[in-house]
Amino acid sequence: MLDSRPSDYMLNVEGLTVSFDGFKAVDDLSFYVDEEEIRVIIGPNGAGKTTVLDLICGRTRASAGQVWFRDQELTRLKEHEIVRTGVGRKFQNPTIYEDLTVFENLEISYPSGRTVFGALGFKKTRAVIDRIEEIAETIFLADCLHHVSGALSHGQKQWLEIGMLLIQDPALLMLDEPVAGMSPSERIRTAELLQTITRGRSVLVIEHDMAFVENIAHRVTVLHQGRILAEGSMDKIKSDPRVVEVYLGH
Amino acid sequence: MSSPTSRAFATRGEILAFATLAVLLLAVLPASMEIFRLNLFGKYLTYAFVAIGLVLCWGYGGILSLGQGVFFGLGGYCLAMFLKLEASDPEATKIQSTPGIPDFMDWNQLTELPWFWVPFESLGFALVAVVLVPTLFAGLIAFAMFKRRVGGVYFAIITQSIAAILTILIIGQQGLTGGVNGITDLRTLKGWDIRTDEAKLVLYYVNAFLLLGALVFCHWVLGTKFGRILVAMRTREDRVRFSGYDVASFKIFVFCLAAALSAIGGAMFTLQVGFMSPSFVGIVPSIEMVIFAAVGGRLSLLGAVYGTLLVNWAKTTFSETMPELWLLAMGGLFIAVVLFFPNGLAGLWQSFRQPLMHAIRRHAPAGSVVADAAPEGGTR
Ligand SMILES: Nc1ncnc2c1ncn2[C@@H]1O[C@H](COP(=O)(O)OP(=O)(O)OP(=O)(O)O)[C@@H](O)[C@H]1O
Ligand SMILES: [Mg+2]
């Protein structure tokens, strides 16, 4: 077995490839994320950013390559098994349970009672309720705990989805365009939110808003046509002529 | 205050609604009609088991099955097999060429009881089989489909095909199953004659209590986190996966539960009506059962019971006077409900009741208006 996992990285993506009918959306991609690192992936539309997250969280099956998360290889696991190893994923469009209240959304995301009989016997103990209220406070939704979540604003839905991940306490948090569609003031609050919730975990963020990226990124990976164009600090990326040409120049 | 922390098993309104149904089933109906009609309503109520199963599986879980007749039928057949064997003792069948086997087997030149009939000589086995056979069969179908992520319309079509196949199989294997006539001429249960008026009354009550028990059980299920996951699955299956749940196992469970409920209904049908036949297994009865749930309101357990009673009562009334129009009327009813009243009778009742409640609340201290306005909370 080819087990070449460098032990000091939390996430270790090795030669990851996927092709859709011959079109390689992600092509022999390798990158490494440290413990407690905030990594931002940028790149033009269709570069394959979302597909990379899909591959890591098991939504799309890789054609080749491996994803090591600590000591587990993820490409062979099912979605819910990957979640249980400690990987949380936020989708590009807010993906919440619109028929349920904010409280119920968070309750479902609470990481216990995940089997059929576990869910039937699940008790809303004080600890569970406290945790839900604490998360609601963090994501600025404490006042609308019992509102049906379908009625929230777009920005609030984005926060709720972040809260749903947060309550799982994942070691790796993957966020696909968390500030898309938000007002300027919501963006500022979201940046603050990310500062607090990223402590103690690694974060993989896809974002187009460069001001936001500068604000949070430790390192940046630039993706272009399924391959890495450049990688490094924000300053280095901004001065890279190839990056300016394919992405930042627009 | 009804914050979710202190949320009781049922709200006052829910208890009242349940008590109303209980009084209707246990007192009003038996007191207001002669045994022939009551037996007819008892028969309708056996379909209500299927309808409340569909509320869980289709209304909440989003899994539309057009083959619930399969499980209703299998449950009914399991009990019919026991009753038929009891009715076929050598004394009663001594004019046959092979006494001691069911009459239809004798007509089909069978000289020995088929192996899978033998265990049905035991009532205990038959009762366990009533629930277990349909549930395991449902589990098998669900496992094969949901692990492969077959869902939606495809699943509905597959369940419908299974209903068609099973009907053909039963009709084709006349010697083993009684064929198109089904298993008829059932008489006694452990020596107790089930055809008498008194027995019919007792069976009506057994059925009513079982149904009320099933309603309480389903209400409990919907109140747990499992119930909320069903709703979540219906709208955002992907998100449920990425919240760490194995979606397939939840679907398998709820489909099996709906099958088990249908099976109990089927067994009660056999007891009250005195026979079971393939005409309760196939596509048409299966679709009718979906209509019962849709008319009553697919998000309302109690609504499904009323829907079943109402549609069946209408069917009996109209098909006596204008049988050829009934199927058309039924189809029209279904389309009307789907287009204009997606939440059925229960939804209509809610929209009528809500302004009334608001008027009452204006005079009472502010309560849990927000939680009550939730589309799921109110109609359960
Ligand atoms: N399931 C799929 N089947 C076929 N093609 C796909 C599939 N998923 C993604 N693609 C294609 O792969 C490419 C990369 O898509 P992806 O969504 O990863 O881009 P992105 O970088 O996230 O873009 P954006 O910035 O617009 O979100 C696109 O050309 C897309 O059409
Ligand atoms: Mg994308």
XYZ file of C-alpha atoms and ligand atoms in Angstrom:
662
model
C 0.000 0.000 0.000
C 1.181 3.451 -0.914
C 0.967 5.094 2.446
C 3.009 8.246 2.166
C 1.167 10.426 4.631
C 3.402 13.149 6.091
C 2.343 13.031 9.704
C 2.508 16.706 10.611
C -0.289 17.888 8.304
C -3.914 17.660 9.262
C -5.179 17.390 5.694
C -3.104 15.812 3.033
C -4.508 15.796 -0.506
C -2.467 13.651 -2.822
C -2.829 13.468 -6.623
C -6.583 14.043 -6.460
C -8.276 13.715 -9.844
C -11.851 13.558 -11.056
C -13.128 13.577 -14.587
C -16.687 14.141 -15.737
C -17.102 12.415 -19.092
C -13.436 12.879 -19.911
C -13.294 16.493 -18.693
C -10.881 16.748 -15.782
C -12.506 19.175 -13.356
C -9.747 18.465 -10.831
C -6.453 17.280 -12.233
C -3.731 15.609 -10.170
C -4.132 18.058 -7.318
C -1.918 17.921 -4.231
C -1.957 20.266 -1.272
C -1.488 20.176 2.477
C -3.242 21.990 5.281
C -1.749 22.456 8.751
C -3.457 22.097 12.090
C -5.274 25.363 12.899
C -4.522 26.841 9.489
C -7.017 28.987 7.599
C -6.556 28.206 3.931
C -8.443 30.086 1.266
C -8.953 28.675 -2.216
C -9.519 31.252 -4.932
C -9.805 31.023 -8.687
C -12.038 31.921 -11.625
C -15.508 30.438 -12.093
C -15.368 26.805 -13.051
C -11.804 26.385 -11.756
C -12.887 23.341 -9.767
C -12.957 24.858 -6.275
C -16.337 23.478 -5.261
C -15.423 20.146 -6.811
C -12.375 19.909 -4.534
C -14.590 20.260 -1.461
C -17.044 17.762 -2.973
C -14.212 15.263 -3.315
C -12.970 15.743 0.239
C -16.398 15.354 1.812
C -17.387 12.376 -0.338
C -20.123 14.028 -2.357
C -18.200 13.243 -5.531
C -16.079 10.123 -5.888
C -12.456 10.670 -6.950
C -11.194 8.999 -10.114
C -7.719 8.871 -8.612
C -5.763 10.147 -5.660
C -6.116 10.127 -1.908
C -7.307 12.411 0.833
C -5.710 11.825 4.215
C -7.397 13.482 7.154
C -5.149 12.860 10.144
C -4.804 9.085 9.980
C -7.845 8.313 7.861
C -8.167 7.994 4.120
C -11.432 9.670 3.157
C -12.005 8.738 -0.494
C -13.214 5.289 0.528
C -15.652 6.425 3.215
C -19.322 7.343 2.850
C -20.454 10.931 3.406
C -21.797 10.404 6.916
C -18.677 8.486 7.909
C -16.502 11.367 6.722
C -18.601 13.776 8.790
C -18.104 11.568 11.827
C -14.308 11.707 11.426
C -14.625 15.461 12.021
C -15.077 17.129 8.639
C -17.838 19.739 8.276
C -18.981 21.220 4.977
C -20.932 24.357 4.128
C -22.427 24.502 0.667
C -22.259 27.346 -1.817
C -26.009 28.001 -1.542
C -27.348 27.972 1.992
C -28.429 24.404 2.645
C -30.644 24.309 5.698
C -33.926 22.624 6.622
C -36.343 25.357 5.639
C -39.418 23.625 7.094
C -37.879 23.449 10.553
C -37.083 26.104 13.144
C -33.599 27.403 13.852
C -33.617 25.356 17.055
C -34.592 22.178 15.227
C -31.965 22.770 12.540
C -29.301 22.940 15.213
C -30.787 20.017 17.113
C -30.543 17.759 14.061
C -26.945 18.836 13.603
C -26.075 18.026 17.219
C -23.585 15.172 17.055
C -25.359 12.468 19.012
C -28.334 10.199 18.373
C -27.205 9.698 14.809
C -28.532 6.167 14.353
C -32.219 5.313 13.855
C -32.695 4.145 17.422
C -30.390 6.837 18.732
C -32.651 9.433 17.122
C -35.794 7.780 18.509
C -34.343 7.804 22.012
C -32.642 11.193 21.759
C -33.295 13.375 24.789
C -33.150 17.147 24.746
C -31.136 17.390 27.913
C -30.083 20.630 29.542
C -26.615 20.162 28.019
C -28.053 19.878 24.511
C -30.245 22.947 24.924
C -27.420 24.983 26.432
C -25.170 24.065 23.549
C -27.840 25.005 20.985
C -28.422 28.347 22.680
C -24.710 29.004 22.864
C -24.324 28.349 19.120
C -27.365 30.490 18.317
C -25.741 33.318 20.246
C -22.486 32.901 18.304
C -24.240 33.018 14.921
C -26.355 36.061 15.870
C -29.629 34.096 15.834
C -30.407 33.888 19.545
C -33.542 35.978 19.034
C -34.999 33.772 16.333
C -34.413 30.294 17.778
C -38.057 29.328 17.280
C -38.603 30.943 13.902
C -39.053 28.753 10.880
C -35.694 28.957 9.170
C -37.165 29.326 5.682
C -38.243 32.828 6.702
C -34.719 34.006 7.580
C -32.792 36.449 5.382
C -30.179 35.078 3.008
C -27.352 36.162 5.274
C -28.991 34.632 8.338
C -29.385 31.351 6.467
C -25.657 31.391 5.730
C -24.995 31.897 9.445
C -27.367 29.137 10.392
C -25.577 26.714 8.129
C -22.279 27.742 9.703
C -23.875 27.165 13.114
C -25.028 23.720 12.040
C -21.404 22.846 11.314
C -20.137 24.489 14.439
C -22.333 22.408 16.711
C -20.660 19.305 15.265
C -17.355 20.769 16.466
C -15.460 19.601 13.372
C -11.674 19.573 13.303
C -11.793 20.610 9.653
C -14.326 23.178 8.539
C -14.934 23.661 4.824
C -16.830 26.768 3.751
C -17.923 27.399 0.176
C -18.354 31.152 -0.363
C -19.633 32.005 3.128
C -20.193 35.719 2.417
C -21.752 35.399 -1.036
C -24.960 37.410 -1.223
C -24.352 39.194 2.071
C -24.673 42.916 2.709
C -21.462 44.831 3.656
C -22.407 44.912 7.337
C -23.199 41.176 7.307
C -19.793 40.568 5.714
C -18.055 42.324 8.579
C -19.943 40.307 11.163
C -19.200 37.104 9.275
C -15.479 37.897 9.234
C -15.641 38.384 13.025
C -17.611 35.166 13.325
C -14.987 33.246 11.383
C -12.225 34.693 13.552
C -13.858 33.258 16.659
C -15.003 29.912 15.314
C -11.781 29.003 13.538
C -9.816 28.897 16.756
C -8.660 25.382 17.469
C -9.532 23.955 14.039
C -8.413 24.017 10.439
C -10.528 25.830 7.892
C -10.750 25.549 4.133
C -12.588 28.519 2.618
C -13.565 29.252 -0.956
C -14.141 32.947 -1.523
C -14.228 35.520 -4.300
C -14.320 38.628 -2.089
C -10.637 39.623 -1.995
C -10.966 42.066 0.896
C -12.510 39.255 2.917
C -9.781 36.831 1.853
C -6.997 39.225 2.897
C -8.707 39.612 6.209
C -8.759 35.941 7.175
C -6.316 33.874 5.105
C -3.142 32.378 6.499
C -2.295 30.956 3.112
C -3.974 31.049 -0.291
C -4.210 28.417 -3.007
C -5.081 29.611 -6.503
C -6.883 27.066 -8.655
C -7.146 27.271 -12.420
C -8.634 24.611 -14.704
C -8.438 21.999 -11.977
C -4.762 22.611 -11.212
C -2.836 24.719 -8.742
C -1.600 27.926 -10.294
C 0.054 29.373 -7.217
C 0.175 28.889 -3.480
C 1.467 30.949 -0.575
C 0.823 34.071 1.468
C -1.633 36.673 0.242
C 1.160 39.122 -0.565
C 2.988 36.580 -2.658
C -0.205 35.649 -4.501
C -1.120 39.250 -5.256
C 2.207 39.892 -6.914
C 2.238 36.702 -8.967
C 1.811 37.776 -12.623
C 0.054 34.536 -13.627
C -2.516 34.959 -10.897
C -3.091 38.570 -11.909
C -3.601 37.448 -15.481
C -6.135 34.639 -14.938
C -7.955 35.919 -11.894
C -7.137 39.124 -10.069
C -6.845 41.163 -13.258
C -10.569 40.984 -13.960
C -45.015 28.552 28.143
C -44.343 25.873 25.591
C -40.680 26.313 24.829
C -39.209 23.182 23.243
C -37.525 22.432 26.547
C -40.738 21.762 28.332
C -42.610 20.463 25.323
C -45.091 17.851 26.438
C -45.987 14.678 24.583
C -48.969 16.412 23.024
C -50.478 19.870 23.079
C -53.922 20.446 24.492
C -55.324 20.771 20.982
C -53.785 17.475 19.930
C -55.203 15.663 22.945
C -58.630 17.112 22.254
C -58.489 16.054 18.610
C -57.398 12.553 19.577
C -60.111 12.242 22.221
C -62.707 13.345 19.668
C -61.653 10.585 17.303
C -61.600 8.042 20.126
C -65.153 8.966 21.124
C -66.256 8.778 17.503
C -64.737 5.335 16.986
C -65.544 3.799 20.351
C -68.946 5.310 21.119
C -70.620 7.295 18.350
C -70.180 4.831 15.498
C -71.098 1.678 17.456
C -74.115 3.411 18.991
C -75.445 4.865 15.773
C -75.430 1.971 13.347
C -76.433 -1.657 13.107
C -73.734 -4.305 13.036
C -73.688 -4.659 9.250
C -72.765 -0.974 8.802
C -70.389 -0.999 11.749
C -68.570 -3.956 10.220
C -68.291 -1.913 7.020
C -66.730 0.976 8.937
C -64.448 -1.522 10.667
C -63.283 -2.550 7.222
C -62.611 1.093 6.282
C -60.622 1.522 9.467
C -58.276 -1.285 8.471
C -57.233 0.896 5.518
C -56.528 3.704 7.972
C -53.508 1.727 9.215
C -52.097 1.980 5.702
C -52.951 5.672 5.517
C -51.175 6.598 8.748
C -48.169 4.572 7.592
C -48.192 6.701 4.461
C -48.296 9.857 6.582
C -44.985 8.824 8.152
C -43.357 7.483 5.062
C -44.704 9.821 2.373
C -45.964 12.915 4.185
C -43.037 13.270 6.542
C -40.298 11.194 4.920
C -41.093 12.115 1.321
C -41.038 8.473 0.193
C -44.064 7.875 -2.002
C -45.006 4.210 -2.178
C -47.614 3.074 -4.657
C -47.400 -0.482 -3.414
C -48.721 -0.428 0.150
C -51.358 -2.965 -0.868
C -48.531 -5.503 -0.987
C -47.959 -5.237 2.753
C -51.643 -4.955 3.580
C -52.210 -8.086 1.507
C -49.293 -10.061 2.906
C -50.430 -9.311 6.458
C -53.963 -10.322 5.549
C -52.844 -13.495 3.792
C -50.683 -14.602 6.721
C -53.695 -14.580 9.018
C -56.014 -15.978 6.338
C -53.707 -18.979 5.962
C -54.078 -19.812 9.632
C -57.850 -19.351 9.572
C -58.175 -21.405 6.390
C -56.250 -24.307 7.901
C -58.497 -24.196 10.949
C -61.539 -24.229 8.669
C -60.148 -27.214 6.745
C -59.998 -29.897 9.404
C -60.461 -33.440 8.060
C -63.994 -33.622 9.457
C -65.161 -30.497 7.599
C -63.414 -31.508 4.391
C -64.173 -35.195 4.301
C -65.871 -35.029 0.892
C -62.587 -33.867 -0.721
C -60.270 -36.319 -2.468
C -57.624 -35.232 0.050
C -59.379 -34.291 3.275
C -57.624 -31.919 5.681
C -56.210 -29.463 3.137
C -57.860 -26.207 2.026
C -60.598 -26.724 -0.558
C -58.918 -24.737 -3.344
C -55.855 -26.980 -3.071
C -58.037 -30.010 -3.505
C -59.672 -28.476 -6.588
C -56.200 -27.920 -8.011
C -55.245 -31.571 -7.529
C -52.856 -30.935 -4.634
C -52.607 -33.961 -2.367
C -50.432 -32.508 0.335
C -50.163 -29.242 2.230
C -47.335 -27.154 0.631
C -44.315 -26.783 2.958
C -44.735 -23.046 3.542
C -48.313 -23.582 4.689
C -47.334 -26.038 7.414
C -46.089 -23.554 10.061
C -49.322 -21.566 9.669
C -51.112 -24.262 11.628
C -49.811 -22.413 14.680
C -51.608 -19.202 15.668
C -48.483 -17.861 17.366
C -46.460 -18.334 14.196
C -49.196 -16.764 12.088
C -49.431 -13.683 14.309
C -45.676 -13.151 14.228
C -45.681 -13.717 10.464
C -48.462 -11.135 10.012
C -46.029 -8.416 11.074
C -42.683 -9.962 10.218
C -43.228 -11.228 6.665
C -44.388 -7.877 5.225
C -41.841 -5.938 7.286
C -38.934 -8.078 6.148
C -40.130 -7.911 2.562
C -40.347 -4.117 2.852
C -36.874 -4.090 4.390
C -35.520 -6.075 1.469
C -37.025 -3.704 -1.100
C -35.948 -0.639 0.845
C -32.433 -1.937 1.376
C -31.959 -2.694 -2.304
C -33.356 0.688 -3.369
C -32.193 3.151 -0.748
C -28.630 1.860 -0.429
C -28.378 2.508 -4.162
C -30.023 5.888 -3.653
C -33.015 5.131 -5.798
C -35.721 7.526 -4.728
C -38.616 9.739 -5.784
C -40.592 8.737 -8.831
C -38.367 5.729 -9.524
C -39.094 4.280 -6.134
C -42.826 4.872 -6.589
C -42.774 3.076 -9.926
C -40.818 0.157 -8.517
C -43.236 -0.306 -5.612
C -46.074 -0.201 -8.113
C -44.431 -2.881 -10.240
C -43.985 -5.054 -7.179
C -47.700 -4.710 -6.439
C -48.472 -5.782 -10.002
C -46.039 -8.694 -9.929
C -47.308 -10.006 -6.608
C -50.908 -9.873 -7.844
C -50.010 -11.836 -10.959
C -48.077 -14.327 -8.859
C -50.971 -14.895 -6.449
C -53.497 -15.264 -9.246
C -51.211 -17.578 -11.209
C -50.435 -19.959 -8.334
C -54.033 -20.959 -7.763
C -53.275 -24.205 -5.966
C -51.010 -22.514 -3.457
C -52.819 -19.222 -2.895
C -56.468 -19.653 -3.833
C -55.882 -17.630 -7.003
C -58.117 -14.792 -8.021
C -60.794 -15.688 -5.468
C -58.304 -15.459 -2.663
C -58.618 -17.351 0.579
C -62.313 -17.468 1.374
C -64.781 -19.140 3.658
C -62.917 -18.428 6.895
C -64.908 -19.446 9.940
C -63.330 -19.695 13.337
C -60.368 -18.440 15.311
C -59.351 -21.122 17.806
C -62.938 -22.313 17.815
C -64.442 -18.815 18.158
C -66.835 -18.163 15.281
C -65.800 -14.864 13.686
C -68.915 -14.633 11.532
C -71.411 -13.880 14.276
C -72.674 -10.372 15.015
C -71.155 -10.540 18.450
C -67.735 -11.481 17.069
C -67.963 -8.665 14.546
C -68.597 -6.191 17.342
C -65.643 -7.499 19.346
C -63.383 -7.406 16.292
C -64.507 -3.876 15.516
C -63.389 -2.816 18.973
C -60.094 -4.687 18.765
C -59.444 -2.936 15.478
C -60.385 0.480 16.861
C -58.123 0.074 19.895
C -55.243 -1.113 17.740
C -55.711 1.887 15.476
C -55.782 4.313 18.390
C -52.656 2.645 19.773
C -50.955 2.942 16.393
C -51.857 6.635 16.289
C -50.312 7.244 19.696
C -47.190 5.341 18.669
C -46.820 7.265 15.407
C -47.400 10.535 17.214
C -44.579 9.627 19.557
C -42.270 8.756 16.652
C -42.972 12.076 14.956
C -42.231 13.943 18.173
C -38.729 12.495 18.499
C -35.627 13.672 16.712
C -36.337 10.856 14.258
C -39.487 12.703 13.196
C -37.585 15.894 12.563
C -34.972 14.012 10.573
C -37.758 12.647 8.372
C -38.838 16.198 7.551
C -35.229 17.222 7.025
C -34.660 14.289 4.675
C -37.698 15.202 2.625
C -36.336 18.636 1.772
C -32.548 18.327 2.121
C -31.388 14.775 1.862
C -27.810 15.863 1.162
C -27.626 18.073 4.206
C -28.814 15.209 6.407
C -25.929 13.108 5.097
C -23.514 15.918 5.821
C -24.925 16.207 9.332
C -23.572 12.704 9.861
C -26.630 10.509 9.296
C -26.871 7.404 7.158
C -29.953 8.497 5.225
C -30.623 5.031 3.798
C -31.087 3.445 7.220
C -33.660 6.085 8.186
C -35.586 5.494 4.987
C -35.459 1.734 5.421
C -36.792 2.042 8.951
C -39.702 4.321 8.115
C -40.654 2.218 5.098
C -40.629 -0.926 7.256
C -42.714 0.827 9.892
C -45.304 1.819 7.288
C -45.318 -1.761 6.022
C -45.817 -3.187 9.513
C -48.772 -0.858 10.103
C -50.305 -1.833 6.752
C -49.862 -5.484 7.638
C -51.752 -5.105 10.910
C -54.535 -3.420 8.937
C -54.525 -6.318 6.487
C -54.823 -8.911 9.243
C -57.719 -7.028 10.820
C -59.351 -6.876 7.400
C -59.155 -10.646 7.065
C -60.709 -11.124 10.487
C -63.564 -8.671 9.982
C -64.400 -9.337 6.363
C -63.726 -13.059 6.455
C -61.524 -13.407 3.394
C -58.426 -12.016 1.676
C -57.929 -11.777 -2.063
C -55.453 -10.372 -4.595
C -57.803 -7.473 -5.299
C -56.405 -5.793 -2.150
C -52.800 -6.236 -3.201
C -52.535 -4.689 -6.650
C -52.014 -1.287 -8.175
C -55.542 0.091 -7.858
C -55.994 -0.525 -4.113
C -52.456 0.717 -3.490
C -53.184 3.987 -5.256
C -56.537 4.280 -3.482
C -54.704 4.066 -0.169
C -52.466 6.956 -1.192
C -55.604 8.929 -2.030
C -57.021 8.270 1.461
C -53.891 9.787 2.995
C -53.812 12.677 0.512
C -57.448 13.598 1.049
C -57.076 13.477 4.813
C -53.825 15.400 4.725
C -50.525 13.709 4.331
C -49.003 15.558 7.270
C -51.765 14.652 9.671
C -52.180 11.259 11.326
C -55.739 11.990 12.425
C -56.508 13.576 9.070
C -55.500 10.347 7.359
C -58.058 8.424 9.432
C -60.847 10.867 8.576
C -59.765 10.889 4.941
C -59.958 7.115 4.822
C -63.415 7.039 6.390
C -64.743 9.788 4.167
C -63.441 8.493 0.848
C -64.595 4.945 1.594
C -67.997 6.070 2.744
C -68.315 8.116 -0.446
C -67.127 5.154 -2.487
C -69.717 2.835 -1.003
C -72.476 5.391 -1.406
C -71.645 6.443 -4.945
C -70.578 3.121 -6.366
C -74.007 1.748 -5.441
C -75.793 4.450 -7.443
C -73.333 5.160 -10.256
C -70.505 2.631 -10.282
C -69.058 3.705 -13.630
C -68.597 7.274 -12.447
C -66.848 6.388 -9.208
C -63.360 5.842 -10.619
C -63.601 9.136 -12.471
C -64.773 10.921 -9.345
C -61.921 9.386 -7.357
C -59.345 10.507 -9.932
C -60.844 13.985 -9.988
C -60.800 14.133 -6.210
C -57.126 13.203 -6.126
C -56.168 15.830 -8.701
C -58.215 18.474 -6.888
C -56.559 17.680 -3.570
C -53.055 17.702 -4.992
C -53.590 20.950 -6.888
C -55.682 22.964 -4.466
C -55.396 21.414 -1.001
C -51.939 19.864 -0.750
C -52.484 19.361 2.973
C -55.900 17.796 2.516
C -58.735 18.001 4.996
C -56.353 18.612 7.871
C -54.931 21.612 6.036
C -58.414 22.993 5.393
C -59.291 22.515 9.031
C -56.122 24.329 10.097
C -56.804 27.315 7.877
C -60.323 27.470 9.254
C -59.230 27.013 12.845
C -56.296 29.426 12.904
C -58.230 32.724 12.634
C -60.559 31.377 15.313
C -57.664 30.591 17.643
C -56.100 33.968 17.025
C -59.342 35.634 17.986
C -59.378 33.618 21.211
C -55.715 34.276 21.916
C -56.126 38.020 21.667
C -57.972 37.799 24.947
C -55.477 35.450 26.538
C -51.859 36.116 27.592
C -49.372 35.735 24.727
C -48.313 32.133 24.318
C -46.393 30.126 21.809
C -47.841 31.709 18.698
C -44.590 31.456 16.762
C -44.060 27.764 17.402
C -47.694 27.034 16.606
C -47.414 28.710 13.240
C -44.783 26.197 12.145
C -46.228 24.173 9.276
C -45.224 20.838 10.826
C -46.095 21.498 14.414
C -49.687 22.402 13.851
C -51.036 19.611 11.737
C -49.495 16.588 13.354
N -21.235 16.666 -11.301
C -20.663 17.273 -12.355
N -20.816 16.778 -13.596
C -20.233 17.380 -14.665
N -19.474 18.481 -14.593
C -19.286 19.028 -13.367
C -19.869 18.463 -12.192
N -19.503 19.212 -11.130
C -18.749 20.202 -11.622
N -18.598 20.098 -12.963
C -17.798 20.970 -13.828
O -16.514 21.079 -13.253
C -16.028 22.397 -13.376
C -15.632 22.943 -12.028
O -16.804 23.278 -11.313
P -16.788 23.877 -9.855
O -18.212 23.995 -9.412
O -15.891 23.077 -8.998
O -16.187 25.320 -10.093
P -15.947 26.480 -9.037
O -14.506 26.754 -9.071
O -16.546 26.148 -7.741
O -16.738 27.685 -9.715
P -17.601 28.878 -9.051
O -16.621 29.923 -8.670
O -18.479 29.306 -10.169
O -18.357 28.312 -7.907
C -17.096 23.212 -14.080
O -16.765 23.298 -15.448
C -18.341 22.388 -13.873
O -19.220 22.557 -14.964
Mg -18.168 26.863 -6.591
